[in-house]
Amino acid sequence: MIKELSEENQKKIEKLVISKNFSEIEKLIFSLKKKEQENPFILNLLGVCKISKRVSNQEIAKEEAKKSQELFKKAYEKGLILSGVSAGAVCWFEWILSDSMGGGFEPLKGINLVEGSCTPHSDNIERINEFGFNIKNNKLPKGVAIDDGVAVVFIDGKPTEVYSSINNHNAYFLDKNTKINLKEYIKNI
């Protein structure tokens, strides 16, 4: 039992988790009292909801996005592990190269927990070229590009490890003059 939650809210959450109704879980979380929202279990559950819904700028209203960002920042400050796939993996950065707006690749502000920029799916040549172009032209700060099937571990805002489940897929560090394998970059920081 989560001591900060009423028994009624706990039962509602359990029922929604079993049904995997992420939209309703998210609504319930935002209806909770602030103290209840800050519970580590609730913060992690909100992260699961957001990642499961593949958060993009268009999927949630600005007010909900602001509330989510505040909760994610609190979770990060409390030392909880934050993770994600695709948009859910890059949202933690200061800036993102995204195609979620429907007009091709565009720089988009992230939650700003990790300095710099990031783009997922960088095994897509068009995407990684656009990412490099935006960095060279000062539209994005230096950053990390992550191929499909690759996970990057960050501790205190710095990349520390890279894992790949697909042969020849990697992550890269890019600045105005350089594109290097992130594993090599990590050795030198």
XYZ file of N, CA, C and O in Angstrom:
756
model
N 0.845 -1.188 0.000
C 0.000 0.000 0.000
C 0.882 1.240 0.000
O 1.875 1.302 0.701
N 0.530 2.207 -0.795
C 1.255 3.476 -0.866
C 0.650 4.392 0.184
O -0.507 4.799 0.068
N 1.417 4.715 1.230
C 0.843 5.409 2.380
C 0.290 6.792 2.056
O -0.634 7.239 2.693
N 0.835 7.489 1.055
C 0.348 8.831 0.731
C -0.972 8.811 -0.038
O -1.620 9.826 -0.174
N -1.368 7.655 -0.575
C -2.590 7.575 -1.385
C -3.757 7.056 -0.565
O -3.597 6.167 0.265
N -4.930 7.604 -0.855
C -6.130 7.069 -0.222
C -6.357 5.663 -0.775
O -5.909 5.324 -1.873
N -7.057 4.854 -0.004
C -7.346 3.492 -0.441
C -8.139 3.504 -1.749
O -7.910 2.687 -2.645
N -9.060 4.471 -1.871
C -9.883 4.593 -3.085
C -9.007 4.849 -4.318
O -9.149 4.193 -5.344
N -8.070 5.823 -4.211
C -7.182 6.127 -5.339
C -6.252 4.955 -5.644
O -5.955 4.677 -6.797
N -5.792 4.272 -4.606
C -4.922 3.120 -4.818
C -5.649 2.039 -5.619
O -5.100 1.479 -6.561
N -6.906 1.760 -5.275
C -7.681 0.747 -5.995
C -7.909 1.171 -7.452
O -7.837 0.348 -8.362
N -8.199 2.462 -7.671
C -8.393 2.965 -9.034
C -7.125 2.756 -9.864
O -7.188 2.301 -11.005
N -5.980 3.106 -9.270
C -4.710 2.968 -9.994
C -4.432 1.507 -10.314
O -4.061 1.173 -11.446
N -4.622 0.620 -9.346
C -4.389 -0.813 -9.584
C -5.241 -1.319 -10.741
O -4.751 -2.033 -11.613
N -6.506 -0.937 -10.763
C -7.434 -1.371 -11.819
C -6.969 -0.836 -13.189
O -6.960 -1.561 -14.182
N -6.567 0.440 -13.223
C -6.124 1.038 -14.487
C -4.801 0.445 -14.962
O -4.593 0.268 -16.163
N -3.891 0.134 -14.033
C -2.608 -0.475 -14.410
C -2.854 -1.842 -15.035
O -2.283 -2.181 -16.076
N -3.728 -2.626 -14.414
C -4.039 -3.961 -14.946
C -4.625 -3.845 -16.351
O -4.292 -4.621 -17.244
N -5.473 -2.852 -16.575
C -6.104 -2.678 -17.891
C -5.195 -1.959 -18.894
O -5.529 -1.848 -20.062
N -4.037 -1.454 -18.409
C -3.083 -0.710 -19.245
C -3.725 0.505 -19.910
O -3.417 0.862 -21.038
N -4.634 1.155 -19.189
C -5.310 2.345 -19.692
C -4.484 3.575 -19.288
O -4.772 4.241 -18.302
N -3.426 3.849 -20.047
C -2.457 4.874 -19.689
C -3.048 6.286 -19.676
O -2.682 7.100 -18.838
N -3.978 6.565 -20.564
C -4.604 7.893 -20.584
C -5.373 8.148 -19.298
O -5.298 9.235 -18.722
N -6.112 7.151 -18.837
C -6.890 7.307 -17.601
C -5.978 7.361 -16.380
O -6.254 8.085 -15.425
N -4.881 6.589 -16.386
C -3.922 6.652 -15.279
C -3.365 8.072 -15.188
O -3.279 8.657 -14.109
N -2.992 8.620 -16.336
C -2.432 9.968 -16.376
C -3.435 10.987 -15.829
O -3.084 11.847 -15.018
N -4.712 10.889 -16.241
C -5.746 11.811 -15.741
C -5.882 11.694 -14.229
O -5.996 12.692 -13.528
N -5.870 10.456 -13.741
C -5.991 10.244 -12.303
C -4.795 10.856 -11.569
O -4.963 11.521 -10.551
N -3.602 10.662 -12.084
C -2.407 11.224 -11.445
C -2.516 12.738 -11.351
O -2.226 13.326 -10.315
N -2.956 13.393 -12.424
C -3.060 14.854 -12.408
C -4.189 15.346 -11.503
O -4.205 16.508 -11.113
N -5.115 14.463 -11.149
C -6.188 14.866 -10.233
C -5.791 14.683 -8.764
O -6.485 15.151 -7.874
N -4.665 14.003 -8.518
C -4.219 13.769 -7.142
C -3.706 15.047 -6.506
O -3.318 15.987 -7.182
N -3.661 15.050 -5.181
C -3.067 16.163 -4.452
C -1.577 16.187 -4.733
O -0.973 15.157 -5.027
N -0.980 17.363 -4.605
C 0.439 17.540 -4.918
C 1.313 16.543 -4.153
O 2.231 15.951 -4.722
N 1.048 16.334 -2.873
C 1.849 15.411 -2.056
C 1.747 13.995 -2.624
O 2.731 13.256 -2.657
N 0.547 13.601 -3.059
C 0.356 12.275 -3.643
C 1.119 12.146 -4.964
O 1.702 11.102 -5.256
N 1.126 13.221 -5.773
C 1.813 13.196 -7.065
C 3.317 13.009 -6.915
O 3.969 12.473 -7.798
N 3.887 13.469 -5.802
C 5.335 13.424 -5.614
C 5.831 12.087 -5.076
O 7.029 11.886 -4.917
N 4.946 11.140 -4.822
C 5.340 9.813 -4.374
C 6.186 9.157 -5.477
O 5.822 9.209 -6.657
N 7.337 8.537 -5.127
C 8.200 7.917 -6.155
C 7.467 6.922 -7.054
O 7.703 6.883 -8.257
N 6.561 6.121 -6.494
C 5.809 5.177 -7.309
C 4.969 5.911 -8.350
O 4.926 5.532 -9.518
N 4.308 6.986 -7.927
C 3.449 7.758 -8.831
C 4.294 8.426 -9.908
O 3.926 8.440 -11.086
N 5.451 8.969 -9.539
C 6.334 9.605 -10.531
C 6.786 8.588 -11.572
O 6.787 8.861 -12.770
N 7.165 7.391 -11.127
C 7.573 6.353 -12.073
C 6.404 5.913 -12.941
O 6.556 5.688 -14.143
N 5.220 5.792 -12.339
C 4.031 5.401 -13.095
C 3.710 6.435 -14.163
O 3.379 6.090 -15.296
N 3.856 7.718 -13.830
C 3.624 8.768 -14.814
C 4.627 8.627 -15.963
O 4.263 8.758 -17.132
N 5.868 8.316 -15.639
C 6.879 8.102 -16.677
C 6.500 6.959 -17.593
O 6.612 7.057 -18.809
N 6.011 5.868 -17.031
C 5.569 4.731 -17.839
C 4.426 5.158 -18.749
O 4.389 4.811 -19.934
N 3.483 5.933 -18.222
C 2.347 6.405 -19.030
C 2.837 7.250 -20.197
O 2.418 7.060 -21.337
N 3.719 8.204 -19.906
C 4.193 9.109 -20.950
C 4.949 8.343 -22.027
O 4.760 8.565 -23.220
N 5.816 7.452 -21.599
C 6.621 6.709 -22.566
C 5.736 5.761 -23.356
O 5.879 5.624 -24.566
N 4.775 5.138 -22.690
C 3.870 4.220 -23.382
C 3.036 4.948 -24.426
O 2.682 4.385 -25.443
N 2.736 6.191 -24.180
C 1.952 6.974 -25.133
C 2.839 7.623 -26.192
O 2.342 8.304 -27.079
N 4.182 7.430 -26.088
C 5.149 8.017 -27.019
C 4.915 9.517 -27.127
O 4.490 10.049 -28.149
N 5.230 10.197 -26.039
C 4.989 11.627 -25.911
C 5.595 12.400 -27.080
O 6.720 12.210 -27.452
N 4.825 13.275 -27.638
C 5.326 14.265 -28.589
C 4.657 15.589 -28.238
O 3.725 15.625 -27.444
N 5.140 16.646 -28.827
C 4.625 17.979 -28.505
C 3.127 18.102 -28.783
O 2.434 18.857 -28.130
N 2.610 17.333 -29.742
C 1.205 17.458 -30.119
C 0.274 16.612 -29.272
O -0.923 16.818 -29.299
N 0.794 15.642 -28.515
C -0.066 14.681 -27.844
C -0.693 15.193 -26.564
O -1.680 14.654 -26.113
N -0.103 16.172 -25.927
C -0.656 16.644 -24.662
C -0.770 18.160 -24.682
O 0.014 18.844 -25.312
N -1.762 18.662 -23.980
C -1.975 20.106 -23.913
C -0.813 20.759 -23.174
O -0.133 20.117 -22.372
N -0.591 22.054 -23.418
C 0.538 22.745 -22.806
C 0.503 22.697 -21.285
O 1.535 22.536 -20.645
N -0.659 22.829 -20.690
C -0.741 22.811 -19.229
C -0.340 21.449 -18.678
O 0.388 21.359 -17.706
N -0.802 20.375 -19.304
C -0.412 19.037 -18.864
C 1.073 18.818 -19.087
O 1.734 18.181 -18.284
N 1.604 19.343 -20.184
C 3.043 19.211 -20.447
C 3.848 19.897 -19.357
O 4.844 19.361 -18.870
N 3.389 21.071 -18.949
C 4.084 21.806 -17.883
C 4.052 21.015 -16.582
O 5.065 20.891 -15.888
N 2.886 20.462 -16.232
C 2.770 19.656 -15.019
C 3.677 18.436 -15.100
O 4.351 18.082 -14.132
N 3.701 17.783 -16.250
C 4.552 16.605 -16.431
C 6.014 16.973 -16.255
O 6.766 16.257 -15.585
N 6.431 18.071 -16.857
C 7.821 18.488 -16.751
C 8.201 18.755 -15.301
O 9.277 18.363 -14.848
N 7.305 19.395 -14.550
C 7.583 19.675 -13.143
C 7.739 18.368 -12.360
O 8.644 18.230 -11.538
N 6.860 17.402 -12.634
C 6.956 16.115 -11.938
C 8.218 15.357 -12.332
O 8.882 14.768 -11.485
N 8.564 15.378 -13.623
C 9.784 14.698 -14.059
C 11.016 15.342 -13.433
O 11.950 14.654 -13.026
N 11.039 16.659 -13.337
C 12.170 17.350 -12.711
C 12.295 16.954 -11.244
O 13.399 16.718 -10.751
N 11.165 16.857 -10.548
C 11.196 16.429 -9.145
C 11.704 14.991 -9.039
O 12.487 14.670 -8.146
N 11.255 14.137 -9.938
C 11.714 12.747 -9.930
C 13.225 12.689 -10.147
O 13.935 11.961 -9.449
N 13.703 13.467 -11.096
C 15.140 13.513 -11.404
C 15.927 14.019 -10.194
O 16.943 13.440 -9.816
N 15.424 15.077 -9.562
C 16.099 15.650 -8.395
C 16.122 14.672 -7.226
O 17.040 14.702 -6.414
N 15.139 13.775 -7.159
C 15.107 12.769 -6.088
C 15.944 11.543 -6.434
O 16.014 10.599 -5.660
N 16.563 11.550 -7.620
C 17.444 10.454 -7.993
C 16.759 9.269 -8.639
O 17.376 8.213 -8.790
N 15.500 9.417 -9.061
C 14.818 8.312 -9.725
C 15.368 8.133 -11.136
O 15.787 9.093 -11.784
N 15.365 6.915 -11.609
C 15.845 6.612 -12.956
C 14.763 7.004 -13.949
O 13.610 6.585 -13.825
N 15.123 7.803 -14.936
C 14.204 8.208 -15.999
C 14.680 7.540 -17.279
O 15.875 7.519 -17.574
N 13.764 7.009 -18.058
C 14.154 6.332 -19.287
C 13.065 6.494 -20.325
O 11.997 7.027 -20.046
N 13.341 6.013 -21.516
C 12.339 6.067 -22.561
C 12.878 5.545 -23.870
O 14.059 5.232 -23.998
N 11.993 5.455 -24.842
C 12.323 4.996 -26.185
C 11.837 6.051 -27.168
O 10.756 6.615 -26.983
N 12.622 6.331 -28.179
C 12.255 7.287 -29.218
C 12.034 8.668 -28.591
O 12.938 9.194 -27.944
N 10.844 9.250 -28.748
C 10.580 10.571 -28.163
C 10.743 10.549 -26.650
O 11.189 11.522 -26.045
N 10.420 9.425 -26.030
C 10.569 9.286 -24.590
C 12.008 9.224 -24.127
O 12.310 9.457 -22.968
N 12.926 8.910 -25.045
C 14.356 8.855 -24.702
C 15.013 10.223 -24.840
O 15.952 10.535 -24.115
N 14.547 11.018 -25.765
C 15.215 12.297 -26.035
C 14.562 13.485 -25.341
O 15.153 14.561 -25.272
N 13.370 13.299 -24.792
C 12.648 14.418 -24.173
C 13.403 15.019 -22.996
O 13.197 16.173 -22.644
N 14.330 14.275 -22.395
C 15.074 14.736 -21.222
C 16.093 15.819 -21.560
O 16.589 16.511 -20.683
N 16.437 15.973 -22.831
C 17.482 16.909 -23.247
C 16.966 18.343 -23.333
O 15.768 18.598 -23.384
N 17.921 19.257 -23.401
C 17.630 20.685 -23.554
C 16.917 20.928 -24.893
O 15.943 21.665 -24.967
N 17.415 20.283 -25.959
C 16.854 20.426 -27.307
C 16.766 19.064 -27.979
O 17.572 18.180 -27.711
N 15.798 18.946 -28.895
C 15.541 17.701 -29.617
C 15.403 18.024 -31.106
O 14.837 19.055 -31.456
N 15.873 17.135 -31.950
C 15.507 17.220 -33.368
C 14.348 16.248 -33.542
O 14.506 15.047 -33.354
N 13.179 16.779 -33.882
C 11.955 15.983 -33.906
C 11.229 16.129 -35.231
O 11.326 17.155 -35.891
N 10.463 15.096 -35.582
C 9.573 15.184 -36.736
C 8.112 15.111 -36.272
O 7.204 14.885 -37.061
N 7.876 15.341 -34.977
C 6.530 15.207 -34.419
C 5.594 16.340 -34.795
O 4.393 16.241 -34.589
N 6.111 17.427 -35.330
C 5.263 18.573 -35.678
C 4.631 18.418 -37.063
O 3.802 19.216 -37.459
N 5.051 17.399 -37.808
C 4.447 17.128 -39.100
C 5.041 17.861 -40.282
O 4.629 17.646 -41.413
N 6.025 18.721 -40.066
C 6.606 19.479 -41.168
C 8.062 19.140 -41.427
O 8.842 20.005 -41.789
N 8.439 17.914 -41.233
C 9.840 17.524 -41.380
C 10.569 17.669 -40.047
O 9.952 17.830 -39.000
N 11.892 17.621 -40.105
C 12.695 17.688 -38.886
C 12.830 19.129 -38.408
O 13.170 20.009 -39.191
N 12.543 19.337 -37.113
C 12.636 20.678 -36.538
C 13.200 20.611 -35.134
O 12.905 19.675 -34.389
N 14.003 21.627 -34.734
C 14.429 21.710 -33.336
C 13.212 21.967 -32.442
O 12.314 22.715 -32.793
N 13.209 21.306 -31.298
C 12.103 21.404 -30.357
C 12.691 21.439 -28.952
O 13.628 20.703 -28.661
N 12.171 22.301 -28.091
C 12.658 22.362 -26.706
C 12.280 21.090 -25.965
O 11.172 20.600 -26.095
N 13.245 20.579 -25.200
C 12.994 19.410 -24.368
C 12.737 19.824 -22.930
O 12.558 20.999 -22.622
N 12.765 18.854 -22.032
C 12.520 19.098 -20.610
C 13.727 19.766 -19.950
O 13.596 20.401 -18.926
N 14.898 19.632 -20.537
C 16.110 20.323 -20.078
C 16.705 19.733 -18.799
O 17.178 20.453 -17.939
N 16.700 18.414 -18.690
C 17.384 17.756 -17.582
C 18.807 17.380 -17.982
O 19.665 17.204 -17.123
N 19.038 17.229 -19.290
C 20.364 16.905 -19.813
C 20.758 18.011 -20.790
O 20.000 18.346 -21.696
N 21.939 18.563 -20.581
C 22.427 19.659 -21.419
C 22.693 19.179 -22.850
O 23.112 18.053 -23.070
N 22.438 20.055 -23.816
C 22.719 19.749 -25.207
C 21.482 19.304 -25.955
O 20.346 19.537 -25.535
N 21.715 18.639 -27.087
C 20.608 18.197 -27.926
C 20.698 16.698 -28.168
O 21.719 16.076 -27.892
N 19.607 16.152 -28.707
C 19.576 14.714 -28.982
C 18.575 14.439 -30.094
O 17.599 15.176 -30.264
N 18.855 13.375 -30.835
C 17.876 12.881 -31.799
C 17.880 11.364 -31.755
O 18.935 10.744 -31.626
N 16.685 10.757 -31.831
C 16.619 9.294 -31.931
C 16.696 8.882 -33.400
O 16.726 9.737 -34.289
N 16.709 7.587 -33.652
C 16.614 7.035 -35.019
C 17.710 7.578 -35.944
O 17.480 7.822 -37.130
N 18.910 7.781 -35.392
C 19.965 8.404 -36.198
C 20.564 7.464 -37.228
O 21.396 7.880 -38.036
N 20.126 6.207 -37.262
C 20.532 5.336 -38.360
C 19.813 5.736 -39.649
O 20.181 5.284 -40.730
N 18.837 6.616 -39.548
C 18.189 7.228 -40.704
C 19.116 8.342 -41.201
O 19.327 9.341 -40.516
N 19.694 8.176 -42.376
C 20.704 9.105 -42.911
C 20.161 10.531 -42.994
O 20.861 11.489 -42.648
N 18.931 10.685 -43.450
C 18.346 12.023 -43.562
C 18.291 12.711 -42.192
O 18.619 13.885 -42.056
N 17.914 11.954 -41.169
C 17.795 12.520 -39.824
C 19.156 12.930 -39.276
O 19.321 14.033 -38.770
N 20.161 12.051 -39.365
C 21.462 12.395 -38.788
C 22.106 13.546 -39.557
O 22.759 14.408 -38.969
N 21.903 13.597 -40.866
C 22.424 14.721 -41.644
C 21.760 16.038 -41.225
O 22.417 17.063 -41.088
N 20.467 15.997 -41.010
C 19.724 17.192 -40.571
C 20.166 17.610 -39.165
O 20.300 18.795 -38.878
N 20.413 16.626 -38.306
C 20.889 16.907 -36.951
C 22.237 17.628 -37.011
O 22.419 18.687 -36.398
N 23.170 17.084 -37.803
C 24.475 17.719 -37.962
C 24.369 19.110 -38.569
O 25.052 20.045 -38.131
N 23.506 19.269 -39.552
C 23.295 20.567 -40.201
C 22.793 21.606 -39.190
O 23.265 22.740 -39.163
N 21.826 21.210 -38.353
C 21.279 22.124 -37.348
C 22.316 22.508 -36.299
O 22.328 23.635 -35.821
N 23.198 21.595 -35.950
C 24.268 21.901 -35.003
C 25.262 22.868 -35.639
O 25.639 23.873 -35.032
N 25.674 22.581 -36.878
C 26.634 23.459 -37.571
C 26.098 24.864 -37.770
O 26.849 25.832 -37.801
N 24.782 24.997 -37.915
C 24.167 26.299 -38.167
C 23.560 26.928 -36.916
O 22.695 27.806 -37.019
N 24.006 26.475 -35.759
C 23.612 27.058 -34.462
C 22.111 26.995 -34.159
O 21.613 27.772 -33.354
N 21.398 26.084 -34.787
C 19.978 25.906 -34.462
C 19.814 24.912 -33.310
O 18.779 24.889 -32.659
N 20.840 24.084 -33.103
C 20.885 23.135 -31.998
C 22.272 23.176 -31.375
O 23.264 23.353 -32.091
N 22.367 22.975 -30.047
C 23.691 22.856 -29.435
C 24.284 21.473 -29.738
O 23.580 20.581 -30.225
N 25.571 21.307 -29.432
C 26.197 19.993 -29.610
C 25.331 18.942 -28.945
O 24.564 19.247 -28.019
N 25.430 17.696 -29.429
C 24.524 16.708 -28.868
C 24.835 15.278 -29.203
O 25.900 14.948 -29.729
N 23.857 14.430 -28.929
C 23.978 12.983 -29.064
C 22.925 12.482 -30.054
O 21.760 12.870 -29.979
N 23.359 11.630 -30.961
C 22.462 10.975 -31.908
C 22.437 9.486 -31.561
O 23.495 8.884 -31.364
N 21.243 8.911 -31.472
C 21.095 7.526 -31.021
C 20.394 6.704 -32.102
O 19.259 6.993 -32.482
N 21.082 5.667 -32.588
C 20.496 4.751 -33.572
C 19.397 3.907 -32.918
O 19.365 3.742 -31.695
N 18.522 3.327 -33.730
C 17.518 2.385 -33.236
C 18.215 1.213 -32.561
O 19.274 0.766 -33.002
N 17.628 0.710 -31.488
C 18.176 -0.447 -30.788
C 19.339 -0.129 -29.870
O 20.010 -1.033 -29.387
N 19.590 1.154 -29.617
C 20.728 1.569 -28.791
C 20.221 2.289 -27.543
O 19.300 3.098 -27.617
N 20.845 1.981 -26.415
C 20.542 2.658 -25.151
C 21.794 3.380 -24.680
O 22.902 2.847 -24.789
N 21.621 4.589 -24.173
C 22.721 5.372 -23.616
C 22.381 5.676 -22.164
O 21.285 6.145 -21.872
N 23.328 5.395 -21.281
C 23.149 5.685 -19.861
C 23.813 7.025 -19.565
O 24.969 7.245 -19.939
N 23.062 7.910 -18.923
C 23.588 9.206 -18.482
C 23.541 9.233 -16.959
O 22.532 8.849 -16.363
N 24.615 9.682 -16.344
C 24.658 9.894 -14.900
C 25.091 11.331 -14.680
O 26.112 11.770 -15.217
N 24.280 12.056 -13.908
C 24.534 13.479 -13.651
C 24.719 14.260 -14.948
O 25.582 15.125 -15.059
N 23.904 13.928 -15.955
C 23.914 14.664 -17.209
C 25.027 14.310 -18.180
O 25.121 14.892 -19.252
N 25.857 13.325 -17.844
C 26.984 12.939 -18.710
C 26.786 11.503 -19.196
O 26.415 10.621 -18.417
N 27.062 11.237 -20.487
C 26.953 9.859 -20.971
C 28.045 8.993 -20.340
O 29.196 9.418 -20.228
N 27.658 7.792 -19.889
C 28.633 6.914 -19.242
C 28.748 5.550 -19.902
O 29.793 4.913 -19.815
N 27.673 5.084 -20.555
C 27.691 3.763 -21.175
C 26.790 3.755 -22.407
O 25.812 4.493 -22.463
N 27.126 2.877 -23.355
C 26.318 2.707 -24.563
C 26.101 1.207 -24.768
O 27.051 0.428 -24.704
N 24.847 0.817 -25.004
C 24.498 -0.576 -25.251
C 23.729 -0.661 -26.566
O 22.888 0.190 -26.844
N 24.009 -1.706 -27.345
C 23.302 -1.876 -28.612
C 22.779 -3.301 -28.735
O 23.499 -4.260 -28.482
N 21.517 -3.409 -29.145
C 20.924 -4.730 -29.388
C 20.948 -5.087 -30.868
O 20.514 -6.162 -31.251
N 21.465 -4.175 -31.706
C 21.521 -4.390 -33.156
C 22.969 -4.175 -33.612
O 23.569 -3.142 -33.304
N 23.503 -5.148 -34.340
C 24.871 -5.012 -34.853
C 25.028 -3.742 -35.676
O 24.153 -3.389 -36.463
N 26.152 -3.088 -35.500
C 26.533 -1.880 -36.238
C 25.636 -0.677 -35.962
O 25.666 0.293 -36.720
N 24.830 -0.721 -34.923
C 24.065 0.455 -34.508
C 24.757 1.039 -33.287
O 25.172 0.313 -32.391
N 24.882 2.358 -33.266
C 25.651 3.046 -32.243
C 24.969 4.333 -31.821
O 23.896 4.667 -32.287
N 25.665 5.059 -30.981
C 25.286 6.424 -30.628
C 26.508 7.279 -30.940
O 27.651 6.791 -30.935
N 26.280 8.558 -31.223
C 27.355 9.446 -31.663
C 27.284 10.771 -30.924
O 26.211 11.239 -30.574
N 28.445 11.377 -30.746
C 28.533 12.741 -30.251
C 28.797 13.627 -31.452
O 29.684 13.336 -32.266
N 28.042 14.721 -31.591
C 28.237 15.663 -32.689
C 28.387 17.071 -32.146
O 27.643 17.490 -31.261
N 29.389 17.784 -32.667
C 29.474 19.229 -32.464
C 29.676 19.841 -33.838
O 29.519 19.147 -34.848
N 30.012 21.103 -33.917
C 30.112 21.775 -35.220
C 31.147 21.136 -36.147
O 31.025 21.205 -37.358
N 32.174 20.512 -35.572
C 33.278 19.991 -36.380
C 33.436 18.484 -36.343
O 34.237 17.945 -37.096
N 32.710 17.792 -35.477
C 33.007 16.395 -35.207
C 31.760 15.533 -35.151
O 30.725 15.957 -34.666
N 31.899 14.299 -35.622
C 30.927 13.238 -35.367
C 31.767 12.018 -34.998
O 32.486 11.484 -35.827
N 31.698 11.631 -33.702
C 32.463 10.465 -33.275
C 31.564 9.496 -32.518
O 30.531 9.882 -31.973
N 31.979 8.237 -32.517
C 31.275 7.210 -31.772
C 31.213 7.641 -30.306
O 32.219 8.064 -29.738
N 30.047 7.566 -29.702
C 29.872 8.038 -28.335
C 30.758 7.275 -27.345
O 31.230 7.837 -26.365
N 31.036 5.992 -27.621
C 31.924 5.226 -26.735
C 33.315 5.866 -26.697
O 33.939 5.931 -25.641
N 33.801 6.349 -27.844
C 35.101 7.017 -27.894
C 35.040 8.364 -27.167
O 35.959 8.747 -26.449
N 33.945 9.084 -27.363
C 33.760 10.381 -26.692
C 33.783 10.195 -25.175
O 34.413 10.972 -24.465
N 33.089 9.165 -24.677
C 33.011 8.911 -23.236
C 34.404 8.686 -22.654
O 34.699 9.163 -21.544
N 35.277 8.016 -23.358
C 36.642 7.759 -22.878
C 37.413 9.041 -22.629
O 38.337 9.086 -21.816
N 37.053 10.115 -23.334
C 37.805 11.361 -23.265
C 37.162 12.443 -22.400
O 37.676 13.556 -22.350
N 36.035 12.126 -21.763
C 35.423 13.164 -20.901
C 35.744 12.948 -19.446
O 36.222 11.965 -19.028
